[in-house]
Coordinates of C-alpha atoms and ligand atoms in Angstrom, one line a residue:
X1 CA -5.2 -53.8 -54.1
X2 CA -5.9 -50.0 -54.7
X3 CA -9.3 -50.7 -54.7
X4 CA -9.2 -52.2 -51.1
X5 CA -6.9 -49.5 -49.6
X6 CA -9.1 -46.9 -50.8
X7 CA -11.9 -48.8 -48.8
X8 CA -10.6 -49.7 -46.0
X9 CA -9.5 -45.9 -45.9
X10 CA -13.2 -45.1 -46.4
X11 CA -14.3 -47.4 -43.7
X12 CA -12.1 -45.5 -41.5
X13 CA -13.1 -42.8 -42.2
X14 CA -17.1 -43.2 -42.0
X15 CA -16.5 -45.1 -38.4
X16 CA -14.3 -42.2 -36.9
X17 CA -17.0 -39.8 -38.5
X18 CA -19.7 -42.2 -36.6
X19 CA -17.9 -41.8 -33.5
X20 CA -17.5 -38.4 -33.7
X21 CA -21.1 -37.9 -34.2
X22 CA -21.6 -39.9 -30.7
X23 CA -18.6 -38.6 -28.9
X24 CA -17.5 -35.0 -28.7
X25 CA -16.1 -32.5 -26.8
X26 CA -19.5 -31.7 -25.1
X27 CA -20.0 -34.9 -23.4
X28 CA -19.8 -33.0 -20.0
X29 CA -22.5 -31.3 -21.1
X30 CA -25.2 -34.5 -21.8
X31 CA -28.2 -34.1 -20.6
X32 CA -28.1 -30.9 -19.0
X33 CA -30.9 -28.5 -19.5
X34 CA -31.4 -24.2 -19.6
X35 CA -35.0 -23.6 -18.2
X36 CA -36.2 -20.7 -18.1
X37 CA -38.1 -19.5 -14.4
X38 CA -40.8 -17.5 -13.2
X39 CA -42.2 -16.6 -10.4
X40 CA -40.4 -15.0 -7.1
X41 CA -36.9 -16.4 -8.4
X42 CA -34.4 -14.7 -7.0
X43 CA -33.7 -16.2 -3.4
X44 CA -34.7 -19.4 -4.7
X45 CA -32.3 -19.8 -7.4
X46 CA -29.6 -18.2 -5.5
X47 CA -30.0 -20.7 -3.0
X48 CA -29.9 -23.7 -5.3
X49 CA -26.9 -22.3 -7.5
X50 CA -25.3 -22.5 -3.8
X51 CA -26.2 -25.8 -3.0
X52 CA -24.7 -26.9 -6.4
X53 CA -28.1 -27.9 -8.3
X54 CA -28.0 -25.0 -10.3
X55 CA -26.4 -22.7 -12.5
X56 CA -27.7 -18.9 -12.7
X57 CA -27.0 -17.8 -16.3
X58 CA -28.9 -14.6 -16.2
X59 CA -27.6 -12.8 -13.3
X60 CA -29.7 -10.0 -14.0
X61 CA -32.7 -12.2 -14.0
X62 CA -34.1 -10.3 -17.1
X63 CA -34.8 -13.5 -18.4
X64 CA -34.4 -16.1 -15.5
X65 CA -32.6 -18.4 -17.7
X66 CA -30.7 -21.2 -15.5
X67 CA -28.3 -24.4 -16.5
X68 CA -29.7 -27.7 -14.9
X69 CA -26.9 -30.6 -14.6
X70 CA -28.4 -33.8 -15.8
X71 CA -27.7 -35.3 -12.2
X72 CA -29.9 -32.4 -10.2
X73 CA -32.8 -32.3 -12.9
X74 CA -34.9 -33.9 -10.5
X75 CA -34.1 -32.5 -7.1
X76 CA -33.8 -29.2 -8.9
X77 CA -37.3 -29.4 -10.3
X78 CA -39.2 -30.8 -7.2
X79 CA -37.3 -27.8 -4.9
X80 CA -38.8 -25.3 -7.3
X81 CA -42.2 -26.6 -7.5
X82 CA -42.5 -26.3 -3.9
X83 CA -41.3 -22.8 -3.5
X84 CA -43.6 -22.0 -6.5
X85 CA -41.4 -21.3 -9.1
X86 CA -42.6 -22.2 -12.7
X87 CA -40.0 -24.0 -15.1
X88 CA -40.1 -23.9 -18.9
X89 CA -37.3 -26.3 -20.7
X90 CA -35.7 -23.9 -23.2
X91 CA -33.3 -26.5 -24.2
X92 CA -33.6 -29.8 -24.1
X93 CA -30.0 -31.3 -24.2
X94 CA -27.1 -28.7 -23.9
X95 CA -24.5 -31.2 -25.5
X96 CA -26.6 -31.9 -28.5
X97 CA -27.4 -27.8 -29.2
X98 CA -23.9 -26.8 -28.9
X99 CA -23.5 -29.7 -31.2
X100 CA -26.0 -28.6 -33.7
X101 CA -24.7 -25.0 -33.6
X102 CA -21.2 -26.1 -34.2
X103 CA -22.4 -27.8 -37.6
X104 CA -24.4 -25.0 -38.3
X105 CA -21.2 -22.9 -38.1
X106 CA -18.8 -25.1 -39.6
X107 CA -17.7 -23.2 -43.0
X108 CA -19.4 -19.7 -42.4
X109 CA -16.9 -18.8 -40.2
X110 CA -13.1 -18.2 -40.9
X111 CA -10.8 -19.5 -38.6
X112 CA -7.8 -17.0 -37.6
X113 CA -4.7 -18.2 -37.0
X114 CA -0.9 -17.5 -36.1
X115 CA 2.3 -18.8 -35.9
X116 CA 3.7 -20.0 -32.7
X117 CA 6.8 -17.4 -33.4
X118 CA 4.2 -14.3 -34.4
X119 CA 1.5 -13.8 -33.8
X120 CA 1.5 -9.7 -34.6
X121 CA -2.8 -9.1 -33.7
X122 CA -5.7 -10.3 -31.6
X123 CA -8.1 -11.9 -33.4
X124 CA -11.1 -10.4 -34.4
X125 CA -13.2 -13.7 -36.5
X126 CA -12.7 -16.1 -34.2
X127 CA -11.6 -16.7 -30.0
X128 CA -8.3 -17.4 -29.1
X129 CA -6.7 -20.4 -27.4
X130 CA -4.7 -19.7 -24.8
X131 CA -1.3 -20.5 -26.4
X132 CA -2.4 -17.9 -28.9
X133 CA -2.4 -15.3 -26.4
X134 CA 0.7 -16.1 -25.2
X135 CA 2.1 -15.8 -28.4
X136 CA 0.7 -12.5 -29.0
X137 CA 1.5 -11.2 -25.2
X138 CA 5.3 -12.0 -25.6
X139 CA 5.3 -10.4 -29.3
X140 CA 3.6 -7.4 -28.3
X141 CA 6.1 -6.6 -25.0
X142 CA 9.2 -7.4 -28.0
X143 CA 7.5 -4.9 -30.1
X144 CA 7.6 -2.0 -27.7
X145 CA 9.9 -0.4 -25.2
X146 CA 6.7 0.7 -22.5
X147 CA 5.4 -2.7 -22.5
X148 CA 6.7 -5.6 -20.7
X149 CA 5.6 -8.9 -19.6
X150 CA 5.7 -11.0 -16.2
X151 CA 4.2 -14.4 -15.1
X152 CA 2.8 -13.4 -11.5
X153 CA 2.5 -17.3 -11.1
X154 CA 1.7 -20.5 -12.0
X155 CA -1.9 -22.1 -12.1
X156 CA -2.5 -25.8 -10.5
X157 CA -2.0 -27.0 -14.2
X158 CA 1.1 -25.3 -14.5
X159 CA -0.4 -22.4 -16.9
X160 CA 1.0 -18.7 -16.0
X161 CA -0.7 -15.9 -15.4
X162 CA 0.6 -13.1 -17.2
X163 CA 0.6 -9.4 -16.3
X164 CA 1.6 -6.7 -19.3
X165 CA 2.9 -3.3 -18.1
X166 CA 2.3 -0.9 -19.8
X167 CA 4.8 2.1 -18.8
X168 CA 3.7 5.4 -19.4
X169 CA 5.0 7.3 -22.8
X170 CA 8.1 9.8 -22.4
X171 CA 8.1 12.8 -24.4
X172 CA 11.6 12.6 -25.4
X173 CA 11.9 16.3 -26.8
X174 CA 10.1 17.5 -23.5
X175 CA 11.8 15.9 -21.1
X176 CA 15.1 13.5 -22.0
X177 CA 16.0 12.6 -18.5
X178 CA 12.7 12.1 -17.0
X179 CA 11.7 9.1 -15.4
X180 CA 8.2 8.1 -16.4
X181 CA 7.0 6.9 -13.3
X182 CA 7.8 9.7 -11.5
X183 CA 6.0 11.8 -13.9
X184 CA 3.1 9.1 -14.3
X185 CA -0.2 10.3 -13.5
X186 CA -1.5 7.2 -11.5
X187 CA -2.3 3.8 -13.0
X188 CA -5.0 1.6 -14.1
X189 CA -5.6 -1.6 -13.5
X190 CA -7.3 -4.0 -15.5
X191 CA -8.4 -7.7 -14.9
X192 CA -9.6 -10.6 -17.6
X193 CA -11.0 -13.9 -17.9
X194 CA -11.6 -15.0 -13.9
X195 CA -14.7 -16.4 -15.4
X196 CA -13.7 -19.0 -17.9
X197 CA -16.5 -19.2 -19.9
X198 CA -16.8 -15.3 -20.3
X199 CA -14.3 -15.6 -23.4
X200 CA -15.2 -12.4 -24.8
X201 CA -13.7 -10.3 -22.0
X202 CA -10.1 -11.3 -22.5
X203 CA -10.8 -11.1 -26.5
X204 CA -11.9 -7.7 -25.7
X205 CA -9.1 -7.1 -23.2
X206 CA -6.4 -7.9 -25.7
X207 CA -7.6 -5.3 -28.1
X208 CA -7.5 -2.9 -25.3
X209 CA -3.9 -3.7 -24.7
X210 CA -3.1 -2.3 -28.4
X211 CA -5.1 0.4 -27.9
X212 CA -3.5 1.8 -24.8
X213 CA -0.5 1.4 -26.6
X214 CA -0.9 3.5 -29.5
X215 CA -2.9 6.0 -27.2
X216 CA -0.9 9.4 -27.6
X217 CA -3.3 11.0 -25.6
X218 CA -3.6 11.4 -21.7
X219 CA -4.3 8.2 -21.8
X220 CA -0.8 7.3 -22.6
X221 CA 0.6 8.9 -19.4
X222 CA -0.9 6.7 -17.3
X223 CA 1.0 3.6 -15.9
X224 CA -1.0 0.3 -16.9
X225 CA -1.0 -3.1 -15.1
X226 CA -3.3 -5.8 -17.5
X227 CA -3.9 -9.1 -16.9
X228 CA -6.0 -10.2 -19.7
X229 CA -6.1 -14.0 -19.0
X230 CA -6.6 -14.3 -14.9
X231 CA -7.8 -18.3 -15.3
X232 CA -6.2 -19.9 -18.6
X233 CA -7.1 -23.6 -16.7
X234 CA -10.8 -22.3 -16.5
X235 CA -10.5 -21.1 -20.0
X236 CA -8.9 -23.8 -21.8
X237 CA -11.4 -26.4 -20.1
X238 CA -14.4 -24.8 -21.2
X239 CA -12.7 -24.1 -24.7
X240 CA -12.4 -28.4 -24.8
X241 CA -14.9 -30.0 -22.4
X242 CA -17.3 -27.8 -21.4
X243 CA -18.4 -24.2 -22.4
X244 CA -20.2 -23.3 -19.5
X245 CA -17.0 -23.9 -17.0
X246 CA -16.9 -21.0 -14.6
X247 CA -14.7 -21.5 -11.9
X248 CA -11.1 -22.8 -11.9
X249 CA -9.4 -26.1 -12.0
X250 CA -7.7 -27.3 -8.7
X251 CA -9.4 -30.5 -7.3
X252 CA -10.4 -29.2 -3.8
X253 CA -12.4 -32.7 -3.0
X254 CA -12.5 -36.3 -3.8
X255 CA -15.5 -35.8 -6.0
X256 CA -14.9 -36.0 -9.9
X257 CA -17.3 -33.9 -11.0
X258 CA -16.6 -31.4 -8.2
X259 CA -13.8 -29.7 -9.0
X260 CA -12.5 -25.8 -8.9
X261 CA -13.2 -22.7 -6.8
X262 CA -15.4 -19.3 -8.1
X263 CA -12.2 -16.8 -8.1
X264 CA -14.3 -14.1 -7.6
X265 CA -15.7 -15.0 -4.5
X266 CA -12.6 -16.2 -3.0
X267 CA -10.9 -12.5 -1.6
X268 CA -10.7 -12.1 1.6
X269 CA -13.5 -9.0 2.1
X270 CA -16.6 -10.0 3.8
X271 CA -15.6 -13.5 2.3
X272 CA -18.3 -16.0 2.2
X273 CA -21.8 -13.4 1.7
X274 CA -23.5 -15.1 -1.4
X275 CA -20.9 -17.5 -2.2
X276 CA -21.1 -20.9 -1.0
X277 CA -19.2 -23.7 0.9
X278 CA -20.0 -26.0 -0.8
X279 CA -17.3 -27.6 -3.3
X280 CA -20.0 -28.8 -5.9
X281 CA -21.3 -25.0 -6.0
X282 CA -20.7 -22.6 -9.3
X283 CA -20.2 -19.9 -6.7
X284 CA -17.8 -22.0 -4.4
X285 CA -15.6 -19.6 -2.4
X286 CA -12.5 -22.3 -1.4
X287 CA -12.0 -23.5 1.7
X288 CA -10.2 -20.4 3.2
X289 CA -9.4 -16.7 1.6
X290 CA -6.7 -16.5 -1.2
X291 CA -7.1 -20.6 -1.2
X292 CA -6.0 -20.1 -5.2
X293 CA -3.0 -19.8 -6.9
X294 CA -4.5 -17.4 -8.9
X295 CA -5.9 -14.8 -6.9
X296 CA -2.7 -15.2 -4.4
X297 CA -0.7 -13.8 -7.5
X298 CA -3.4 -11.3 -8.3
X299 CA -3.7 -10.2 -4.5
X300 CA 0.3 -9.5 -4.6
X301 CA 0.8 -7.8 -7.1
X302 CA -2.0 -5.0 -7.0
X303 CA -0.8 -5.2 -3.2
X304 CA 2.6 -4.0 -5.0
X305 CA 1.3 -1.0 -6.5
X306 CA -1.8 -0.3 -4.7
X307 CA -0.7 3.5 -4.0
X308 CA -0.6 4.4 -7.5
X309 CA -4.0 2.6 -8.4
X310 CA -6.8 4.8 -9.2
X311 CA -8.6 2.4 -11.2
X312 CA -9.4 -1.4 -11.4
X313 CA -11.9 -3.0 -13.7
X314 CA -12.6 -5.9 -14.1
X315 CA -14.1 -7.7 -17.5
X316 CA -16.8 -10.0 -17.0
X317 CA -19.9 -11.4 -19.2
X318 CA -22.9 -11.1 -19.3
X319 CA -25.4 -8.0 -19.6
X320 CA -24.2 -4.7 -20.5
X321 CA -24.2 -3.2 -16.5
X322 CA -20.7 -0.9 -15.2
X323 CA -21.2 -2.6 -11.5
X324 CA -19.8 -0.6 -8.8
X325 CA -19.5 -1.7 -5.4
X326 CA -20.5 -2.8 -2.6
X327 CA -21.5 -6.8 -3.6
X328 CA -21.4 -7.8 0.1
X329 CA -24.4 -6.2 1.3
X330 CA -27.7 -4.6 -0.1
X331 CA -27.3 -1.5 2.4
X332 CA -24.1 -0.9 3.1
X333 CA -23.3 2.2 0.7
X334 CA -19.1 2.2 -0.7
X335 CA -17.0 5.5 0.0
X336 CA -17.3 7.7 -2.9
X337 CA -20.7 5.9 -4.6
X338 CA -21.8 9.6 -6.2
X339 CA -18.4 9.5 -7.8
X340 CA -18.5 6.1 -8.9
X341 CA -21.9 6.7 -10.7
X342 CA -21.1 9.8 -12.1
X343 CA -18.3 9.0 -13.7
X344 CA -19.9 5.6 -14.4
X345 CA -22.2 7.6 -16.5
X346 CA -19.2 9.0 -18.4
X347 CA -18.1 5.7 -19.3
X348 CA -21.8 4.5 -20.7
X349 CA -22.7 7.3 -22.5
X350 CA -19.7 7.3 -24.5
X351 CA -19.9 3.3 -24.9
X352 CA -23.3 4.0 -26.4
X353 CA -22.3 7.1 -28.7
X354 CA -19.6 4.4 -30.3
X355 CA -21.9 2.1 -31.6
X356 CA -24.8 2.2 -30.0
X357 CA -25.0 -0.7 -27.6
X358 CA -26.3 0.9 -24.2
X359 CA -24.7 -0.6 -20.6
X360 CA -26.5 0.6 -17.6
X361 CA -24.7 1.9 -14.4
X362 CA -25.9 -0.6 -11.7
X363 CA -24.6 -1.8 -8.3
X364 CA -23.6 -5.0 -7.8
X365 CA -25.9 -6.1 -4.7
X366 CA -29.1 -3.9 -5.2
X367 CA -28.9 -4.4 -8.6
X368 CA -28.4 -7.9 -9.2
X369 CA -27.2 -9.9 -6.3
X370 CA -25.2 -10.1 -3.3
X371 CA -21.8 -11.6 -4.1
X372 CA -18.7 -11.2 -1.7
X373 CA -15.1 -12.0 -1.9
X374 CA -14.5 -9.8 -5.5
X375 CA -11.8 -7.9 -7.2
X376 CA -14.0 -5.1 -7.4
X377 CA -14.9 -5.6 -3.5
X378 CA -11.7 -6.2 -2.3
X379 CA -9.7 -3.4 -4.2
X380 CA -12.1 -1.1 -2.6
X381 CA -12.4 -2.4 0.6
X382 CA -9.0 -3.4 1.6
X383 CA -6.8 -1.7 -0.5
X384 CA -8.4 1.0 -1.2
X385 CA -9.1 1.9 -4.3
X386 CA -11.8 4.8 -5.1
X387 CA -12.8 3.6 -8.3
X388 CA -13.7 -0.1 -8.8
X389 CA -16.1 -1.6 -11.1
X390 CA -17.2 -5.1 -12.7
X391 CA -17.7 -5.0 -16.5
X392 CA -20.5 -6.7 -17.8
X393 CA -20.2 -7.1 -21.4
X394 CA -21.9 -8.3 -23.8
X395 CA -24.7 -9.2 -24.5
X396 CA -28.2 -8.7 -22.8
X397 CA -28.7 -12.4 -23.4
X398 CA -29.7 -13.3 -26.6
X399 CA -26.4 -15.2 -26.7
X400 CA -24.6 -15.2 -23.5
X401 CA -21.8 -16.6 -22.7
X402 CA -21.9 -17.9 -26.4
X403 CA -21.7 -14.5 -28.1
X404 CA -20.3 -15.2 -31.3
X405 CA -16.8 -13.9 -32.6
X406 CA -18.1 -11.5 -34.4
X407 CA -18.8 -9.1 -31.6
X408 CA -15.3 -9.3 -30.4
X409 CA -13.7 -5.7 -32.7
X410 CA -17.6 -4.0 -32.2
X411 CA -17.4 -4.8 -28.2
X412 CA -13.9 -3.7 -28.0
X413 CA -14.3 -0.8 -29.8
X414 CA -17.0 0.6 -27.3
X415 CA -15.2 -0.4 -24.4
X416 CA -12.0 1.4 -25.2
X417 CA -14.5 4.8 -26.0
X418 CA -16.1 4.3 -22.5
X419 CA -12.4 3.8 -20.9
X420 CA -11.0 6.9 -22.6
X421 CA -14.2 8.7 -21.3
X422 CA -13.8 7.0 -17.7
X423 CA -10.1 8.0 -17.7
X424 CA -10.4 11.0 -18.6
X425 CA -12.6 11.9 -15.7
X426 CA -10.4 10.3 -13.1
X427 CA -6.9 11.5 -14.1
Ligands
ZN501 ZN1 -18.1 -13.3 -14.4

């Protein structure tokens, strides 16, 4: 009888190992392709990304690297031959590589975790899950006086999107009855994770949090708003069904395989220049302005404390590149660009002196494309704001969106030297 439990508990076993082999949590990813283009890409590719055939993974077109969806192979392919674009299939099957590299990683890698009542650090082996960063949000803001926490809203899958403030320190000895916001020295904002498959930029961003706290430096005397996770549906979706989900996840059309809107091209500045209308796009803007819960919460509360902003950046992945405005148009030049560049600099020559990893000072549109309806656009544009910038972190490609954990404490730590740099020029 033994014998035949032990069995029939094998037999289990072997057919849910069978069917995990044929089933996982890539499925969404079958049969799509990365090819790799030459040739005059860039209006080309743009133009497909907008009409939803493809996905632009290098947007720096270093390496002209793009995502093919299974269902556009063809159309996709015959559009590119005609414009005279060449196409070279760098991968074959996106589901089965991510598959592949998942066994390949399986053991090598620890696996952090914490408990759901403490969860004291950010972790620096492996990504977080959302819940995770929760966890640690609300422990942090119990563990210290300057910091508190505050959902600015509620995604369309009833996630929150948190906001940490980080007050400025009082010197207690210098000043007992001061009030540290009268006494701040501006504030900084900082925004994460509007992408949801650049995971490294609210890994990064949550590292930064600790630092700023512990800064007892000038840094220290400056108020800080950080929202390290602007699109946890985005985030959690790509973490389970697909890791190359971009935008987020409210069903804006009756099509399935259609859903979400491209936060950053949905604020209302010169909305609509290199996004697109079209709901099956990665670049979809929404169907009006602030169509989003989530940029709604975002929009209201840097319209809050817009008169005490002097900085907003914003974490994004890929390709080592400080952006700076303007990404609506190629020859319009933003208020202040000589300031914006120069301190830029600052920022990338410290960055590099930390561990070597060089960004480059870029604008958005000249540089790499136009895109309208951003953070960085909009805090400039309409609020404000003299200094805006789009982070691109790492790497320059190699990896891309699936840079490995192990980058997270080596990319944070050359971040937070370029921010203390930046900083310290601005204040
Ligand atoms: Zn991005």
């Amino acid at each position: 009888m033994a014998v035949l439990a032990l069995s029939l508990a094998l037999l289990t076993s072997v057919a849910s190992a069978a069917k995990a082999q044929t089933s996982t949590h890539h499925e969404a990813l079958r049969g799509h392709q990365i090819w790799h283009l030459s040739g005059e890409v860039g209006t080309v590719a743009l133009e497909l990304t907008q009409k939803g055939l493809l996905d632009m993974l290098d947007p720096s077109r270093a390496s002209g690297k793009v995502r093919v969806p299974f269902q556009s192979l063809e159309e996709a392919r015959r559009i590119l031959q005609e414009r005279g674009v060449a196409h070279q299939i760098l991968t074959e099957d996106l589901a089965t590589f991510l598959e592949d590299q998942e066994r390949r990683t399986k053991g090598s890698t620890k696996s952090e975790s914490c408990d759901p009542n403490a969860c004291p650090k950010p972790f620096s082996d492996s990504y977080m899950t959302f819940e995770q960063m929760e966890w640690f949000l609300k422990r942090l803001c119990e563990s210290s006086p300057r910091a508190s926490l505050a959902s600015l809203g509620k995604t369309s899958e009833n996630r929150d999107i948190w906001m940490v403030r980080l007050r400025p320190k009082m010197d207690p000895e210098e000043d007992p009855e001061g009030d540290p916001e009268e006494d701040a020295a501006g504030a900084v904002w900082i925004e994460a994770g509007i992408h949801a498959r650049e995971w490294i930029s609210s890994a990064v961003t949550l590292h930064l949090l600790e630092k700023l706290l512990q800064d007892t430096g000038d840094i220290g005397s400056l108020d800080a708003y950080v929202v390290p996770m602007v699109n946890p549906d985005g985030y959690e979706y790509s973490r389970m069904h697909n890791r190359f989900w971009r935008k987020n996840r409210r069903k804006t059309s009756t099509r399935a395989d259609c859903v979400g809107v491209d936060l950053n091209r949905n604020w209302d500045f010169h909305y609509g220049a290199g996004a697109s209308d079209n709901e099956c796009s990665e670049v979809f803007m929404g169907t009006e302005p602030f169509s989003e819960p989530e940029t709604k919460a975002l929009r209201d509360a840097m319209t809050r404390v817009k008169d005490q902003l002097k900085l907003v950046l914003c974490l994004h992945s890929y390709g080592q590149r400080l952006l700076y405005p303007w990404g609506y148009s190629k020859s319009d030049v933003a208020p202040y660009t000589d300031d914006l560049v120069r301190e830029g600099n600052a920022f990338v020559e410290a960055a590099q002196r930390s561990d070597n990893t060089s960004y480059a000072v870029t604008n958005v549109a000249a540089g790499l494309y136009v895109a309208s309806g951003t953070t960085e656009d909009w805090s400039k544009g309409v609020l404000g704001v003299k200094y805006t910038y789009t982070l691109e972190l790492r790497d320059k490609g190699e990896h891309g969106f699936l840079l490995g954990p192990s980058n997270i404490l080596p990319c944070s730590e050359e971040v937070w030297a370029g921010l203390q740099a930046l900083l310290k020029k601005i204040i």
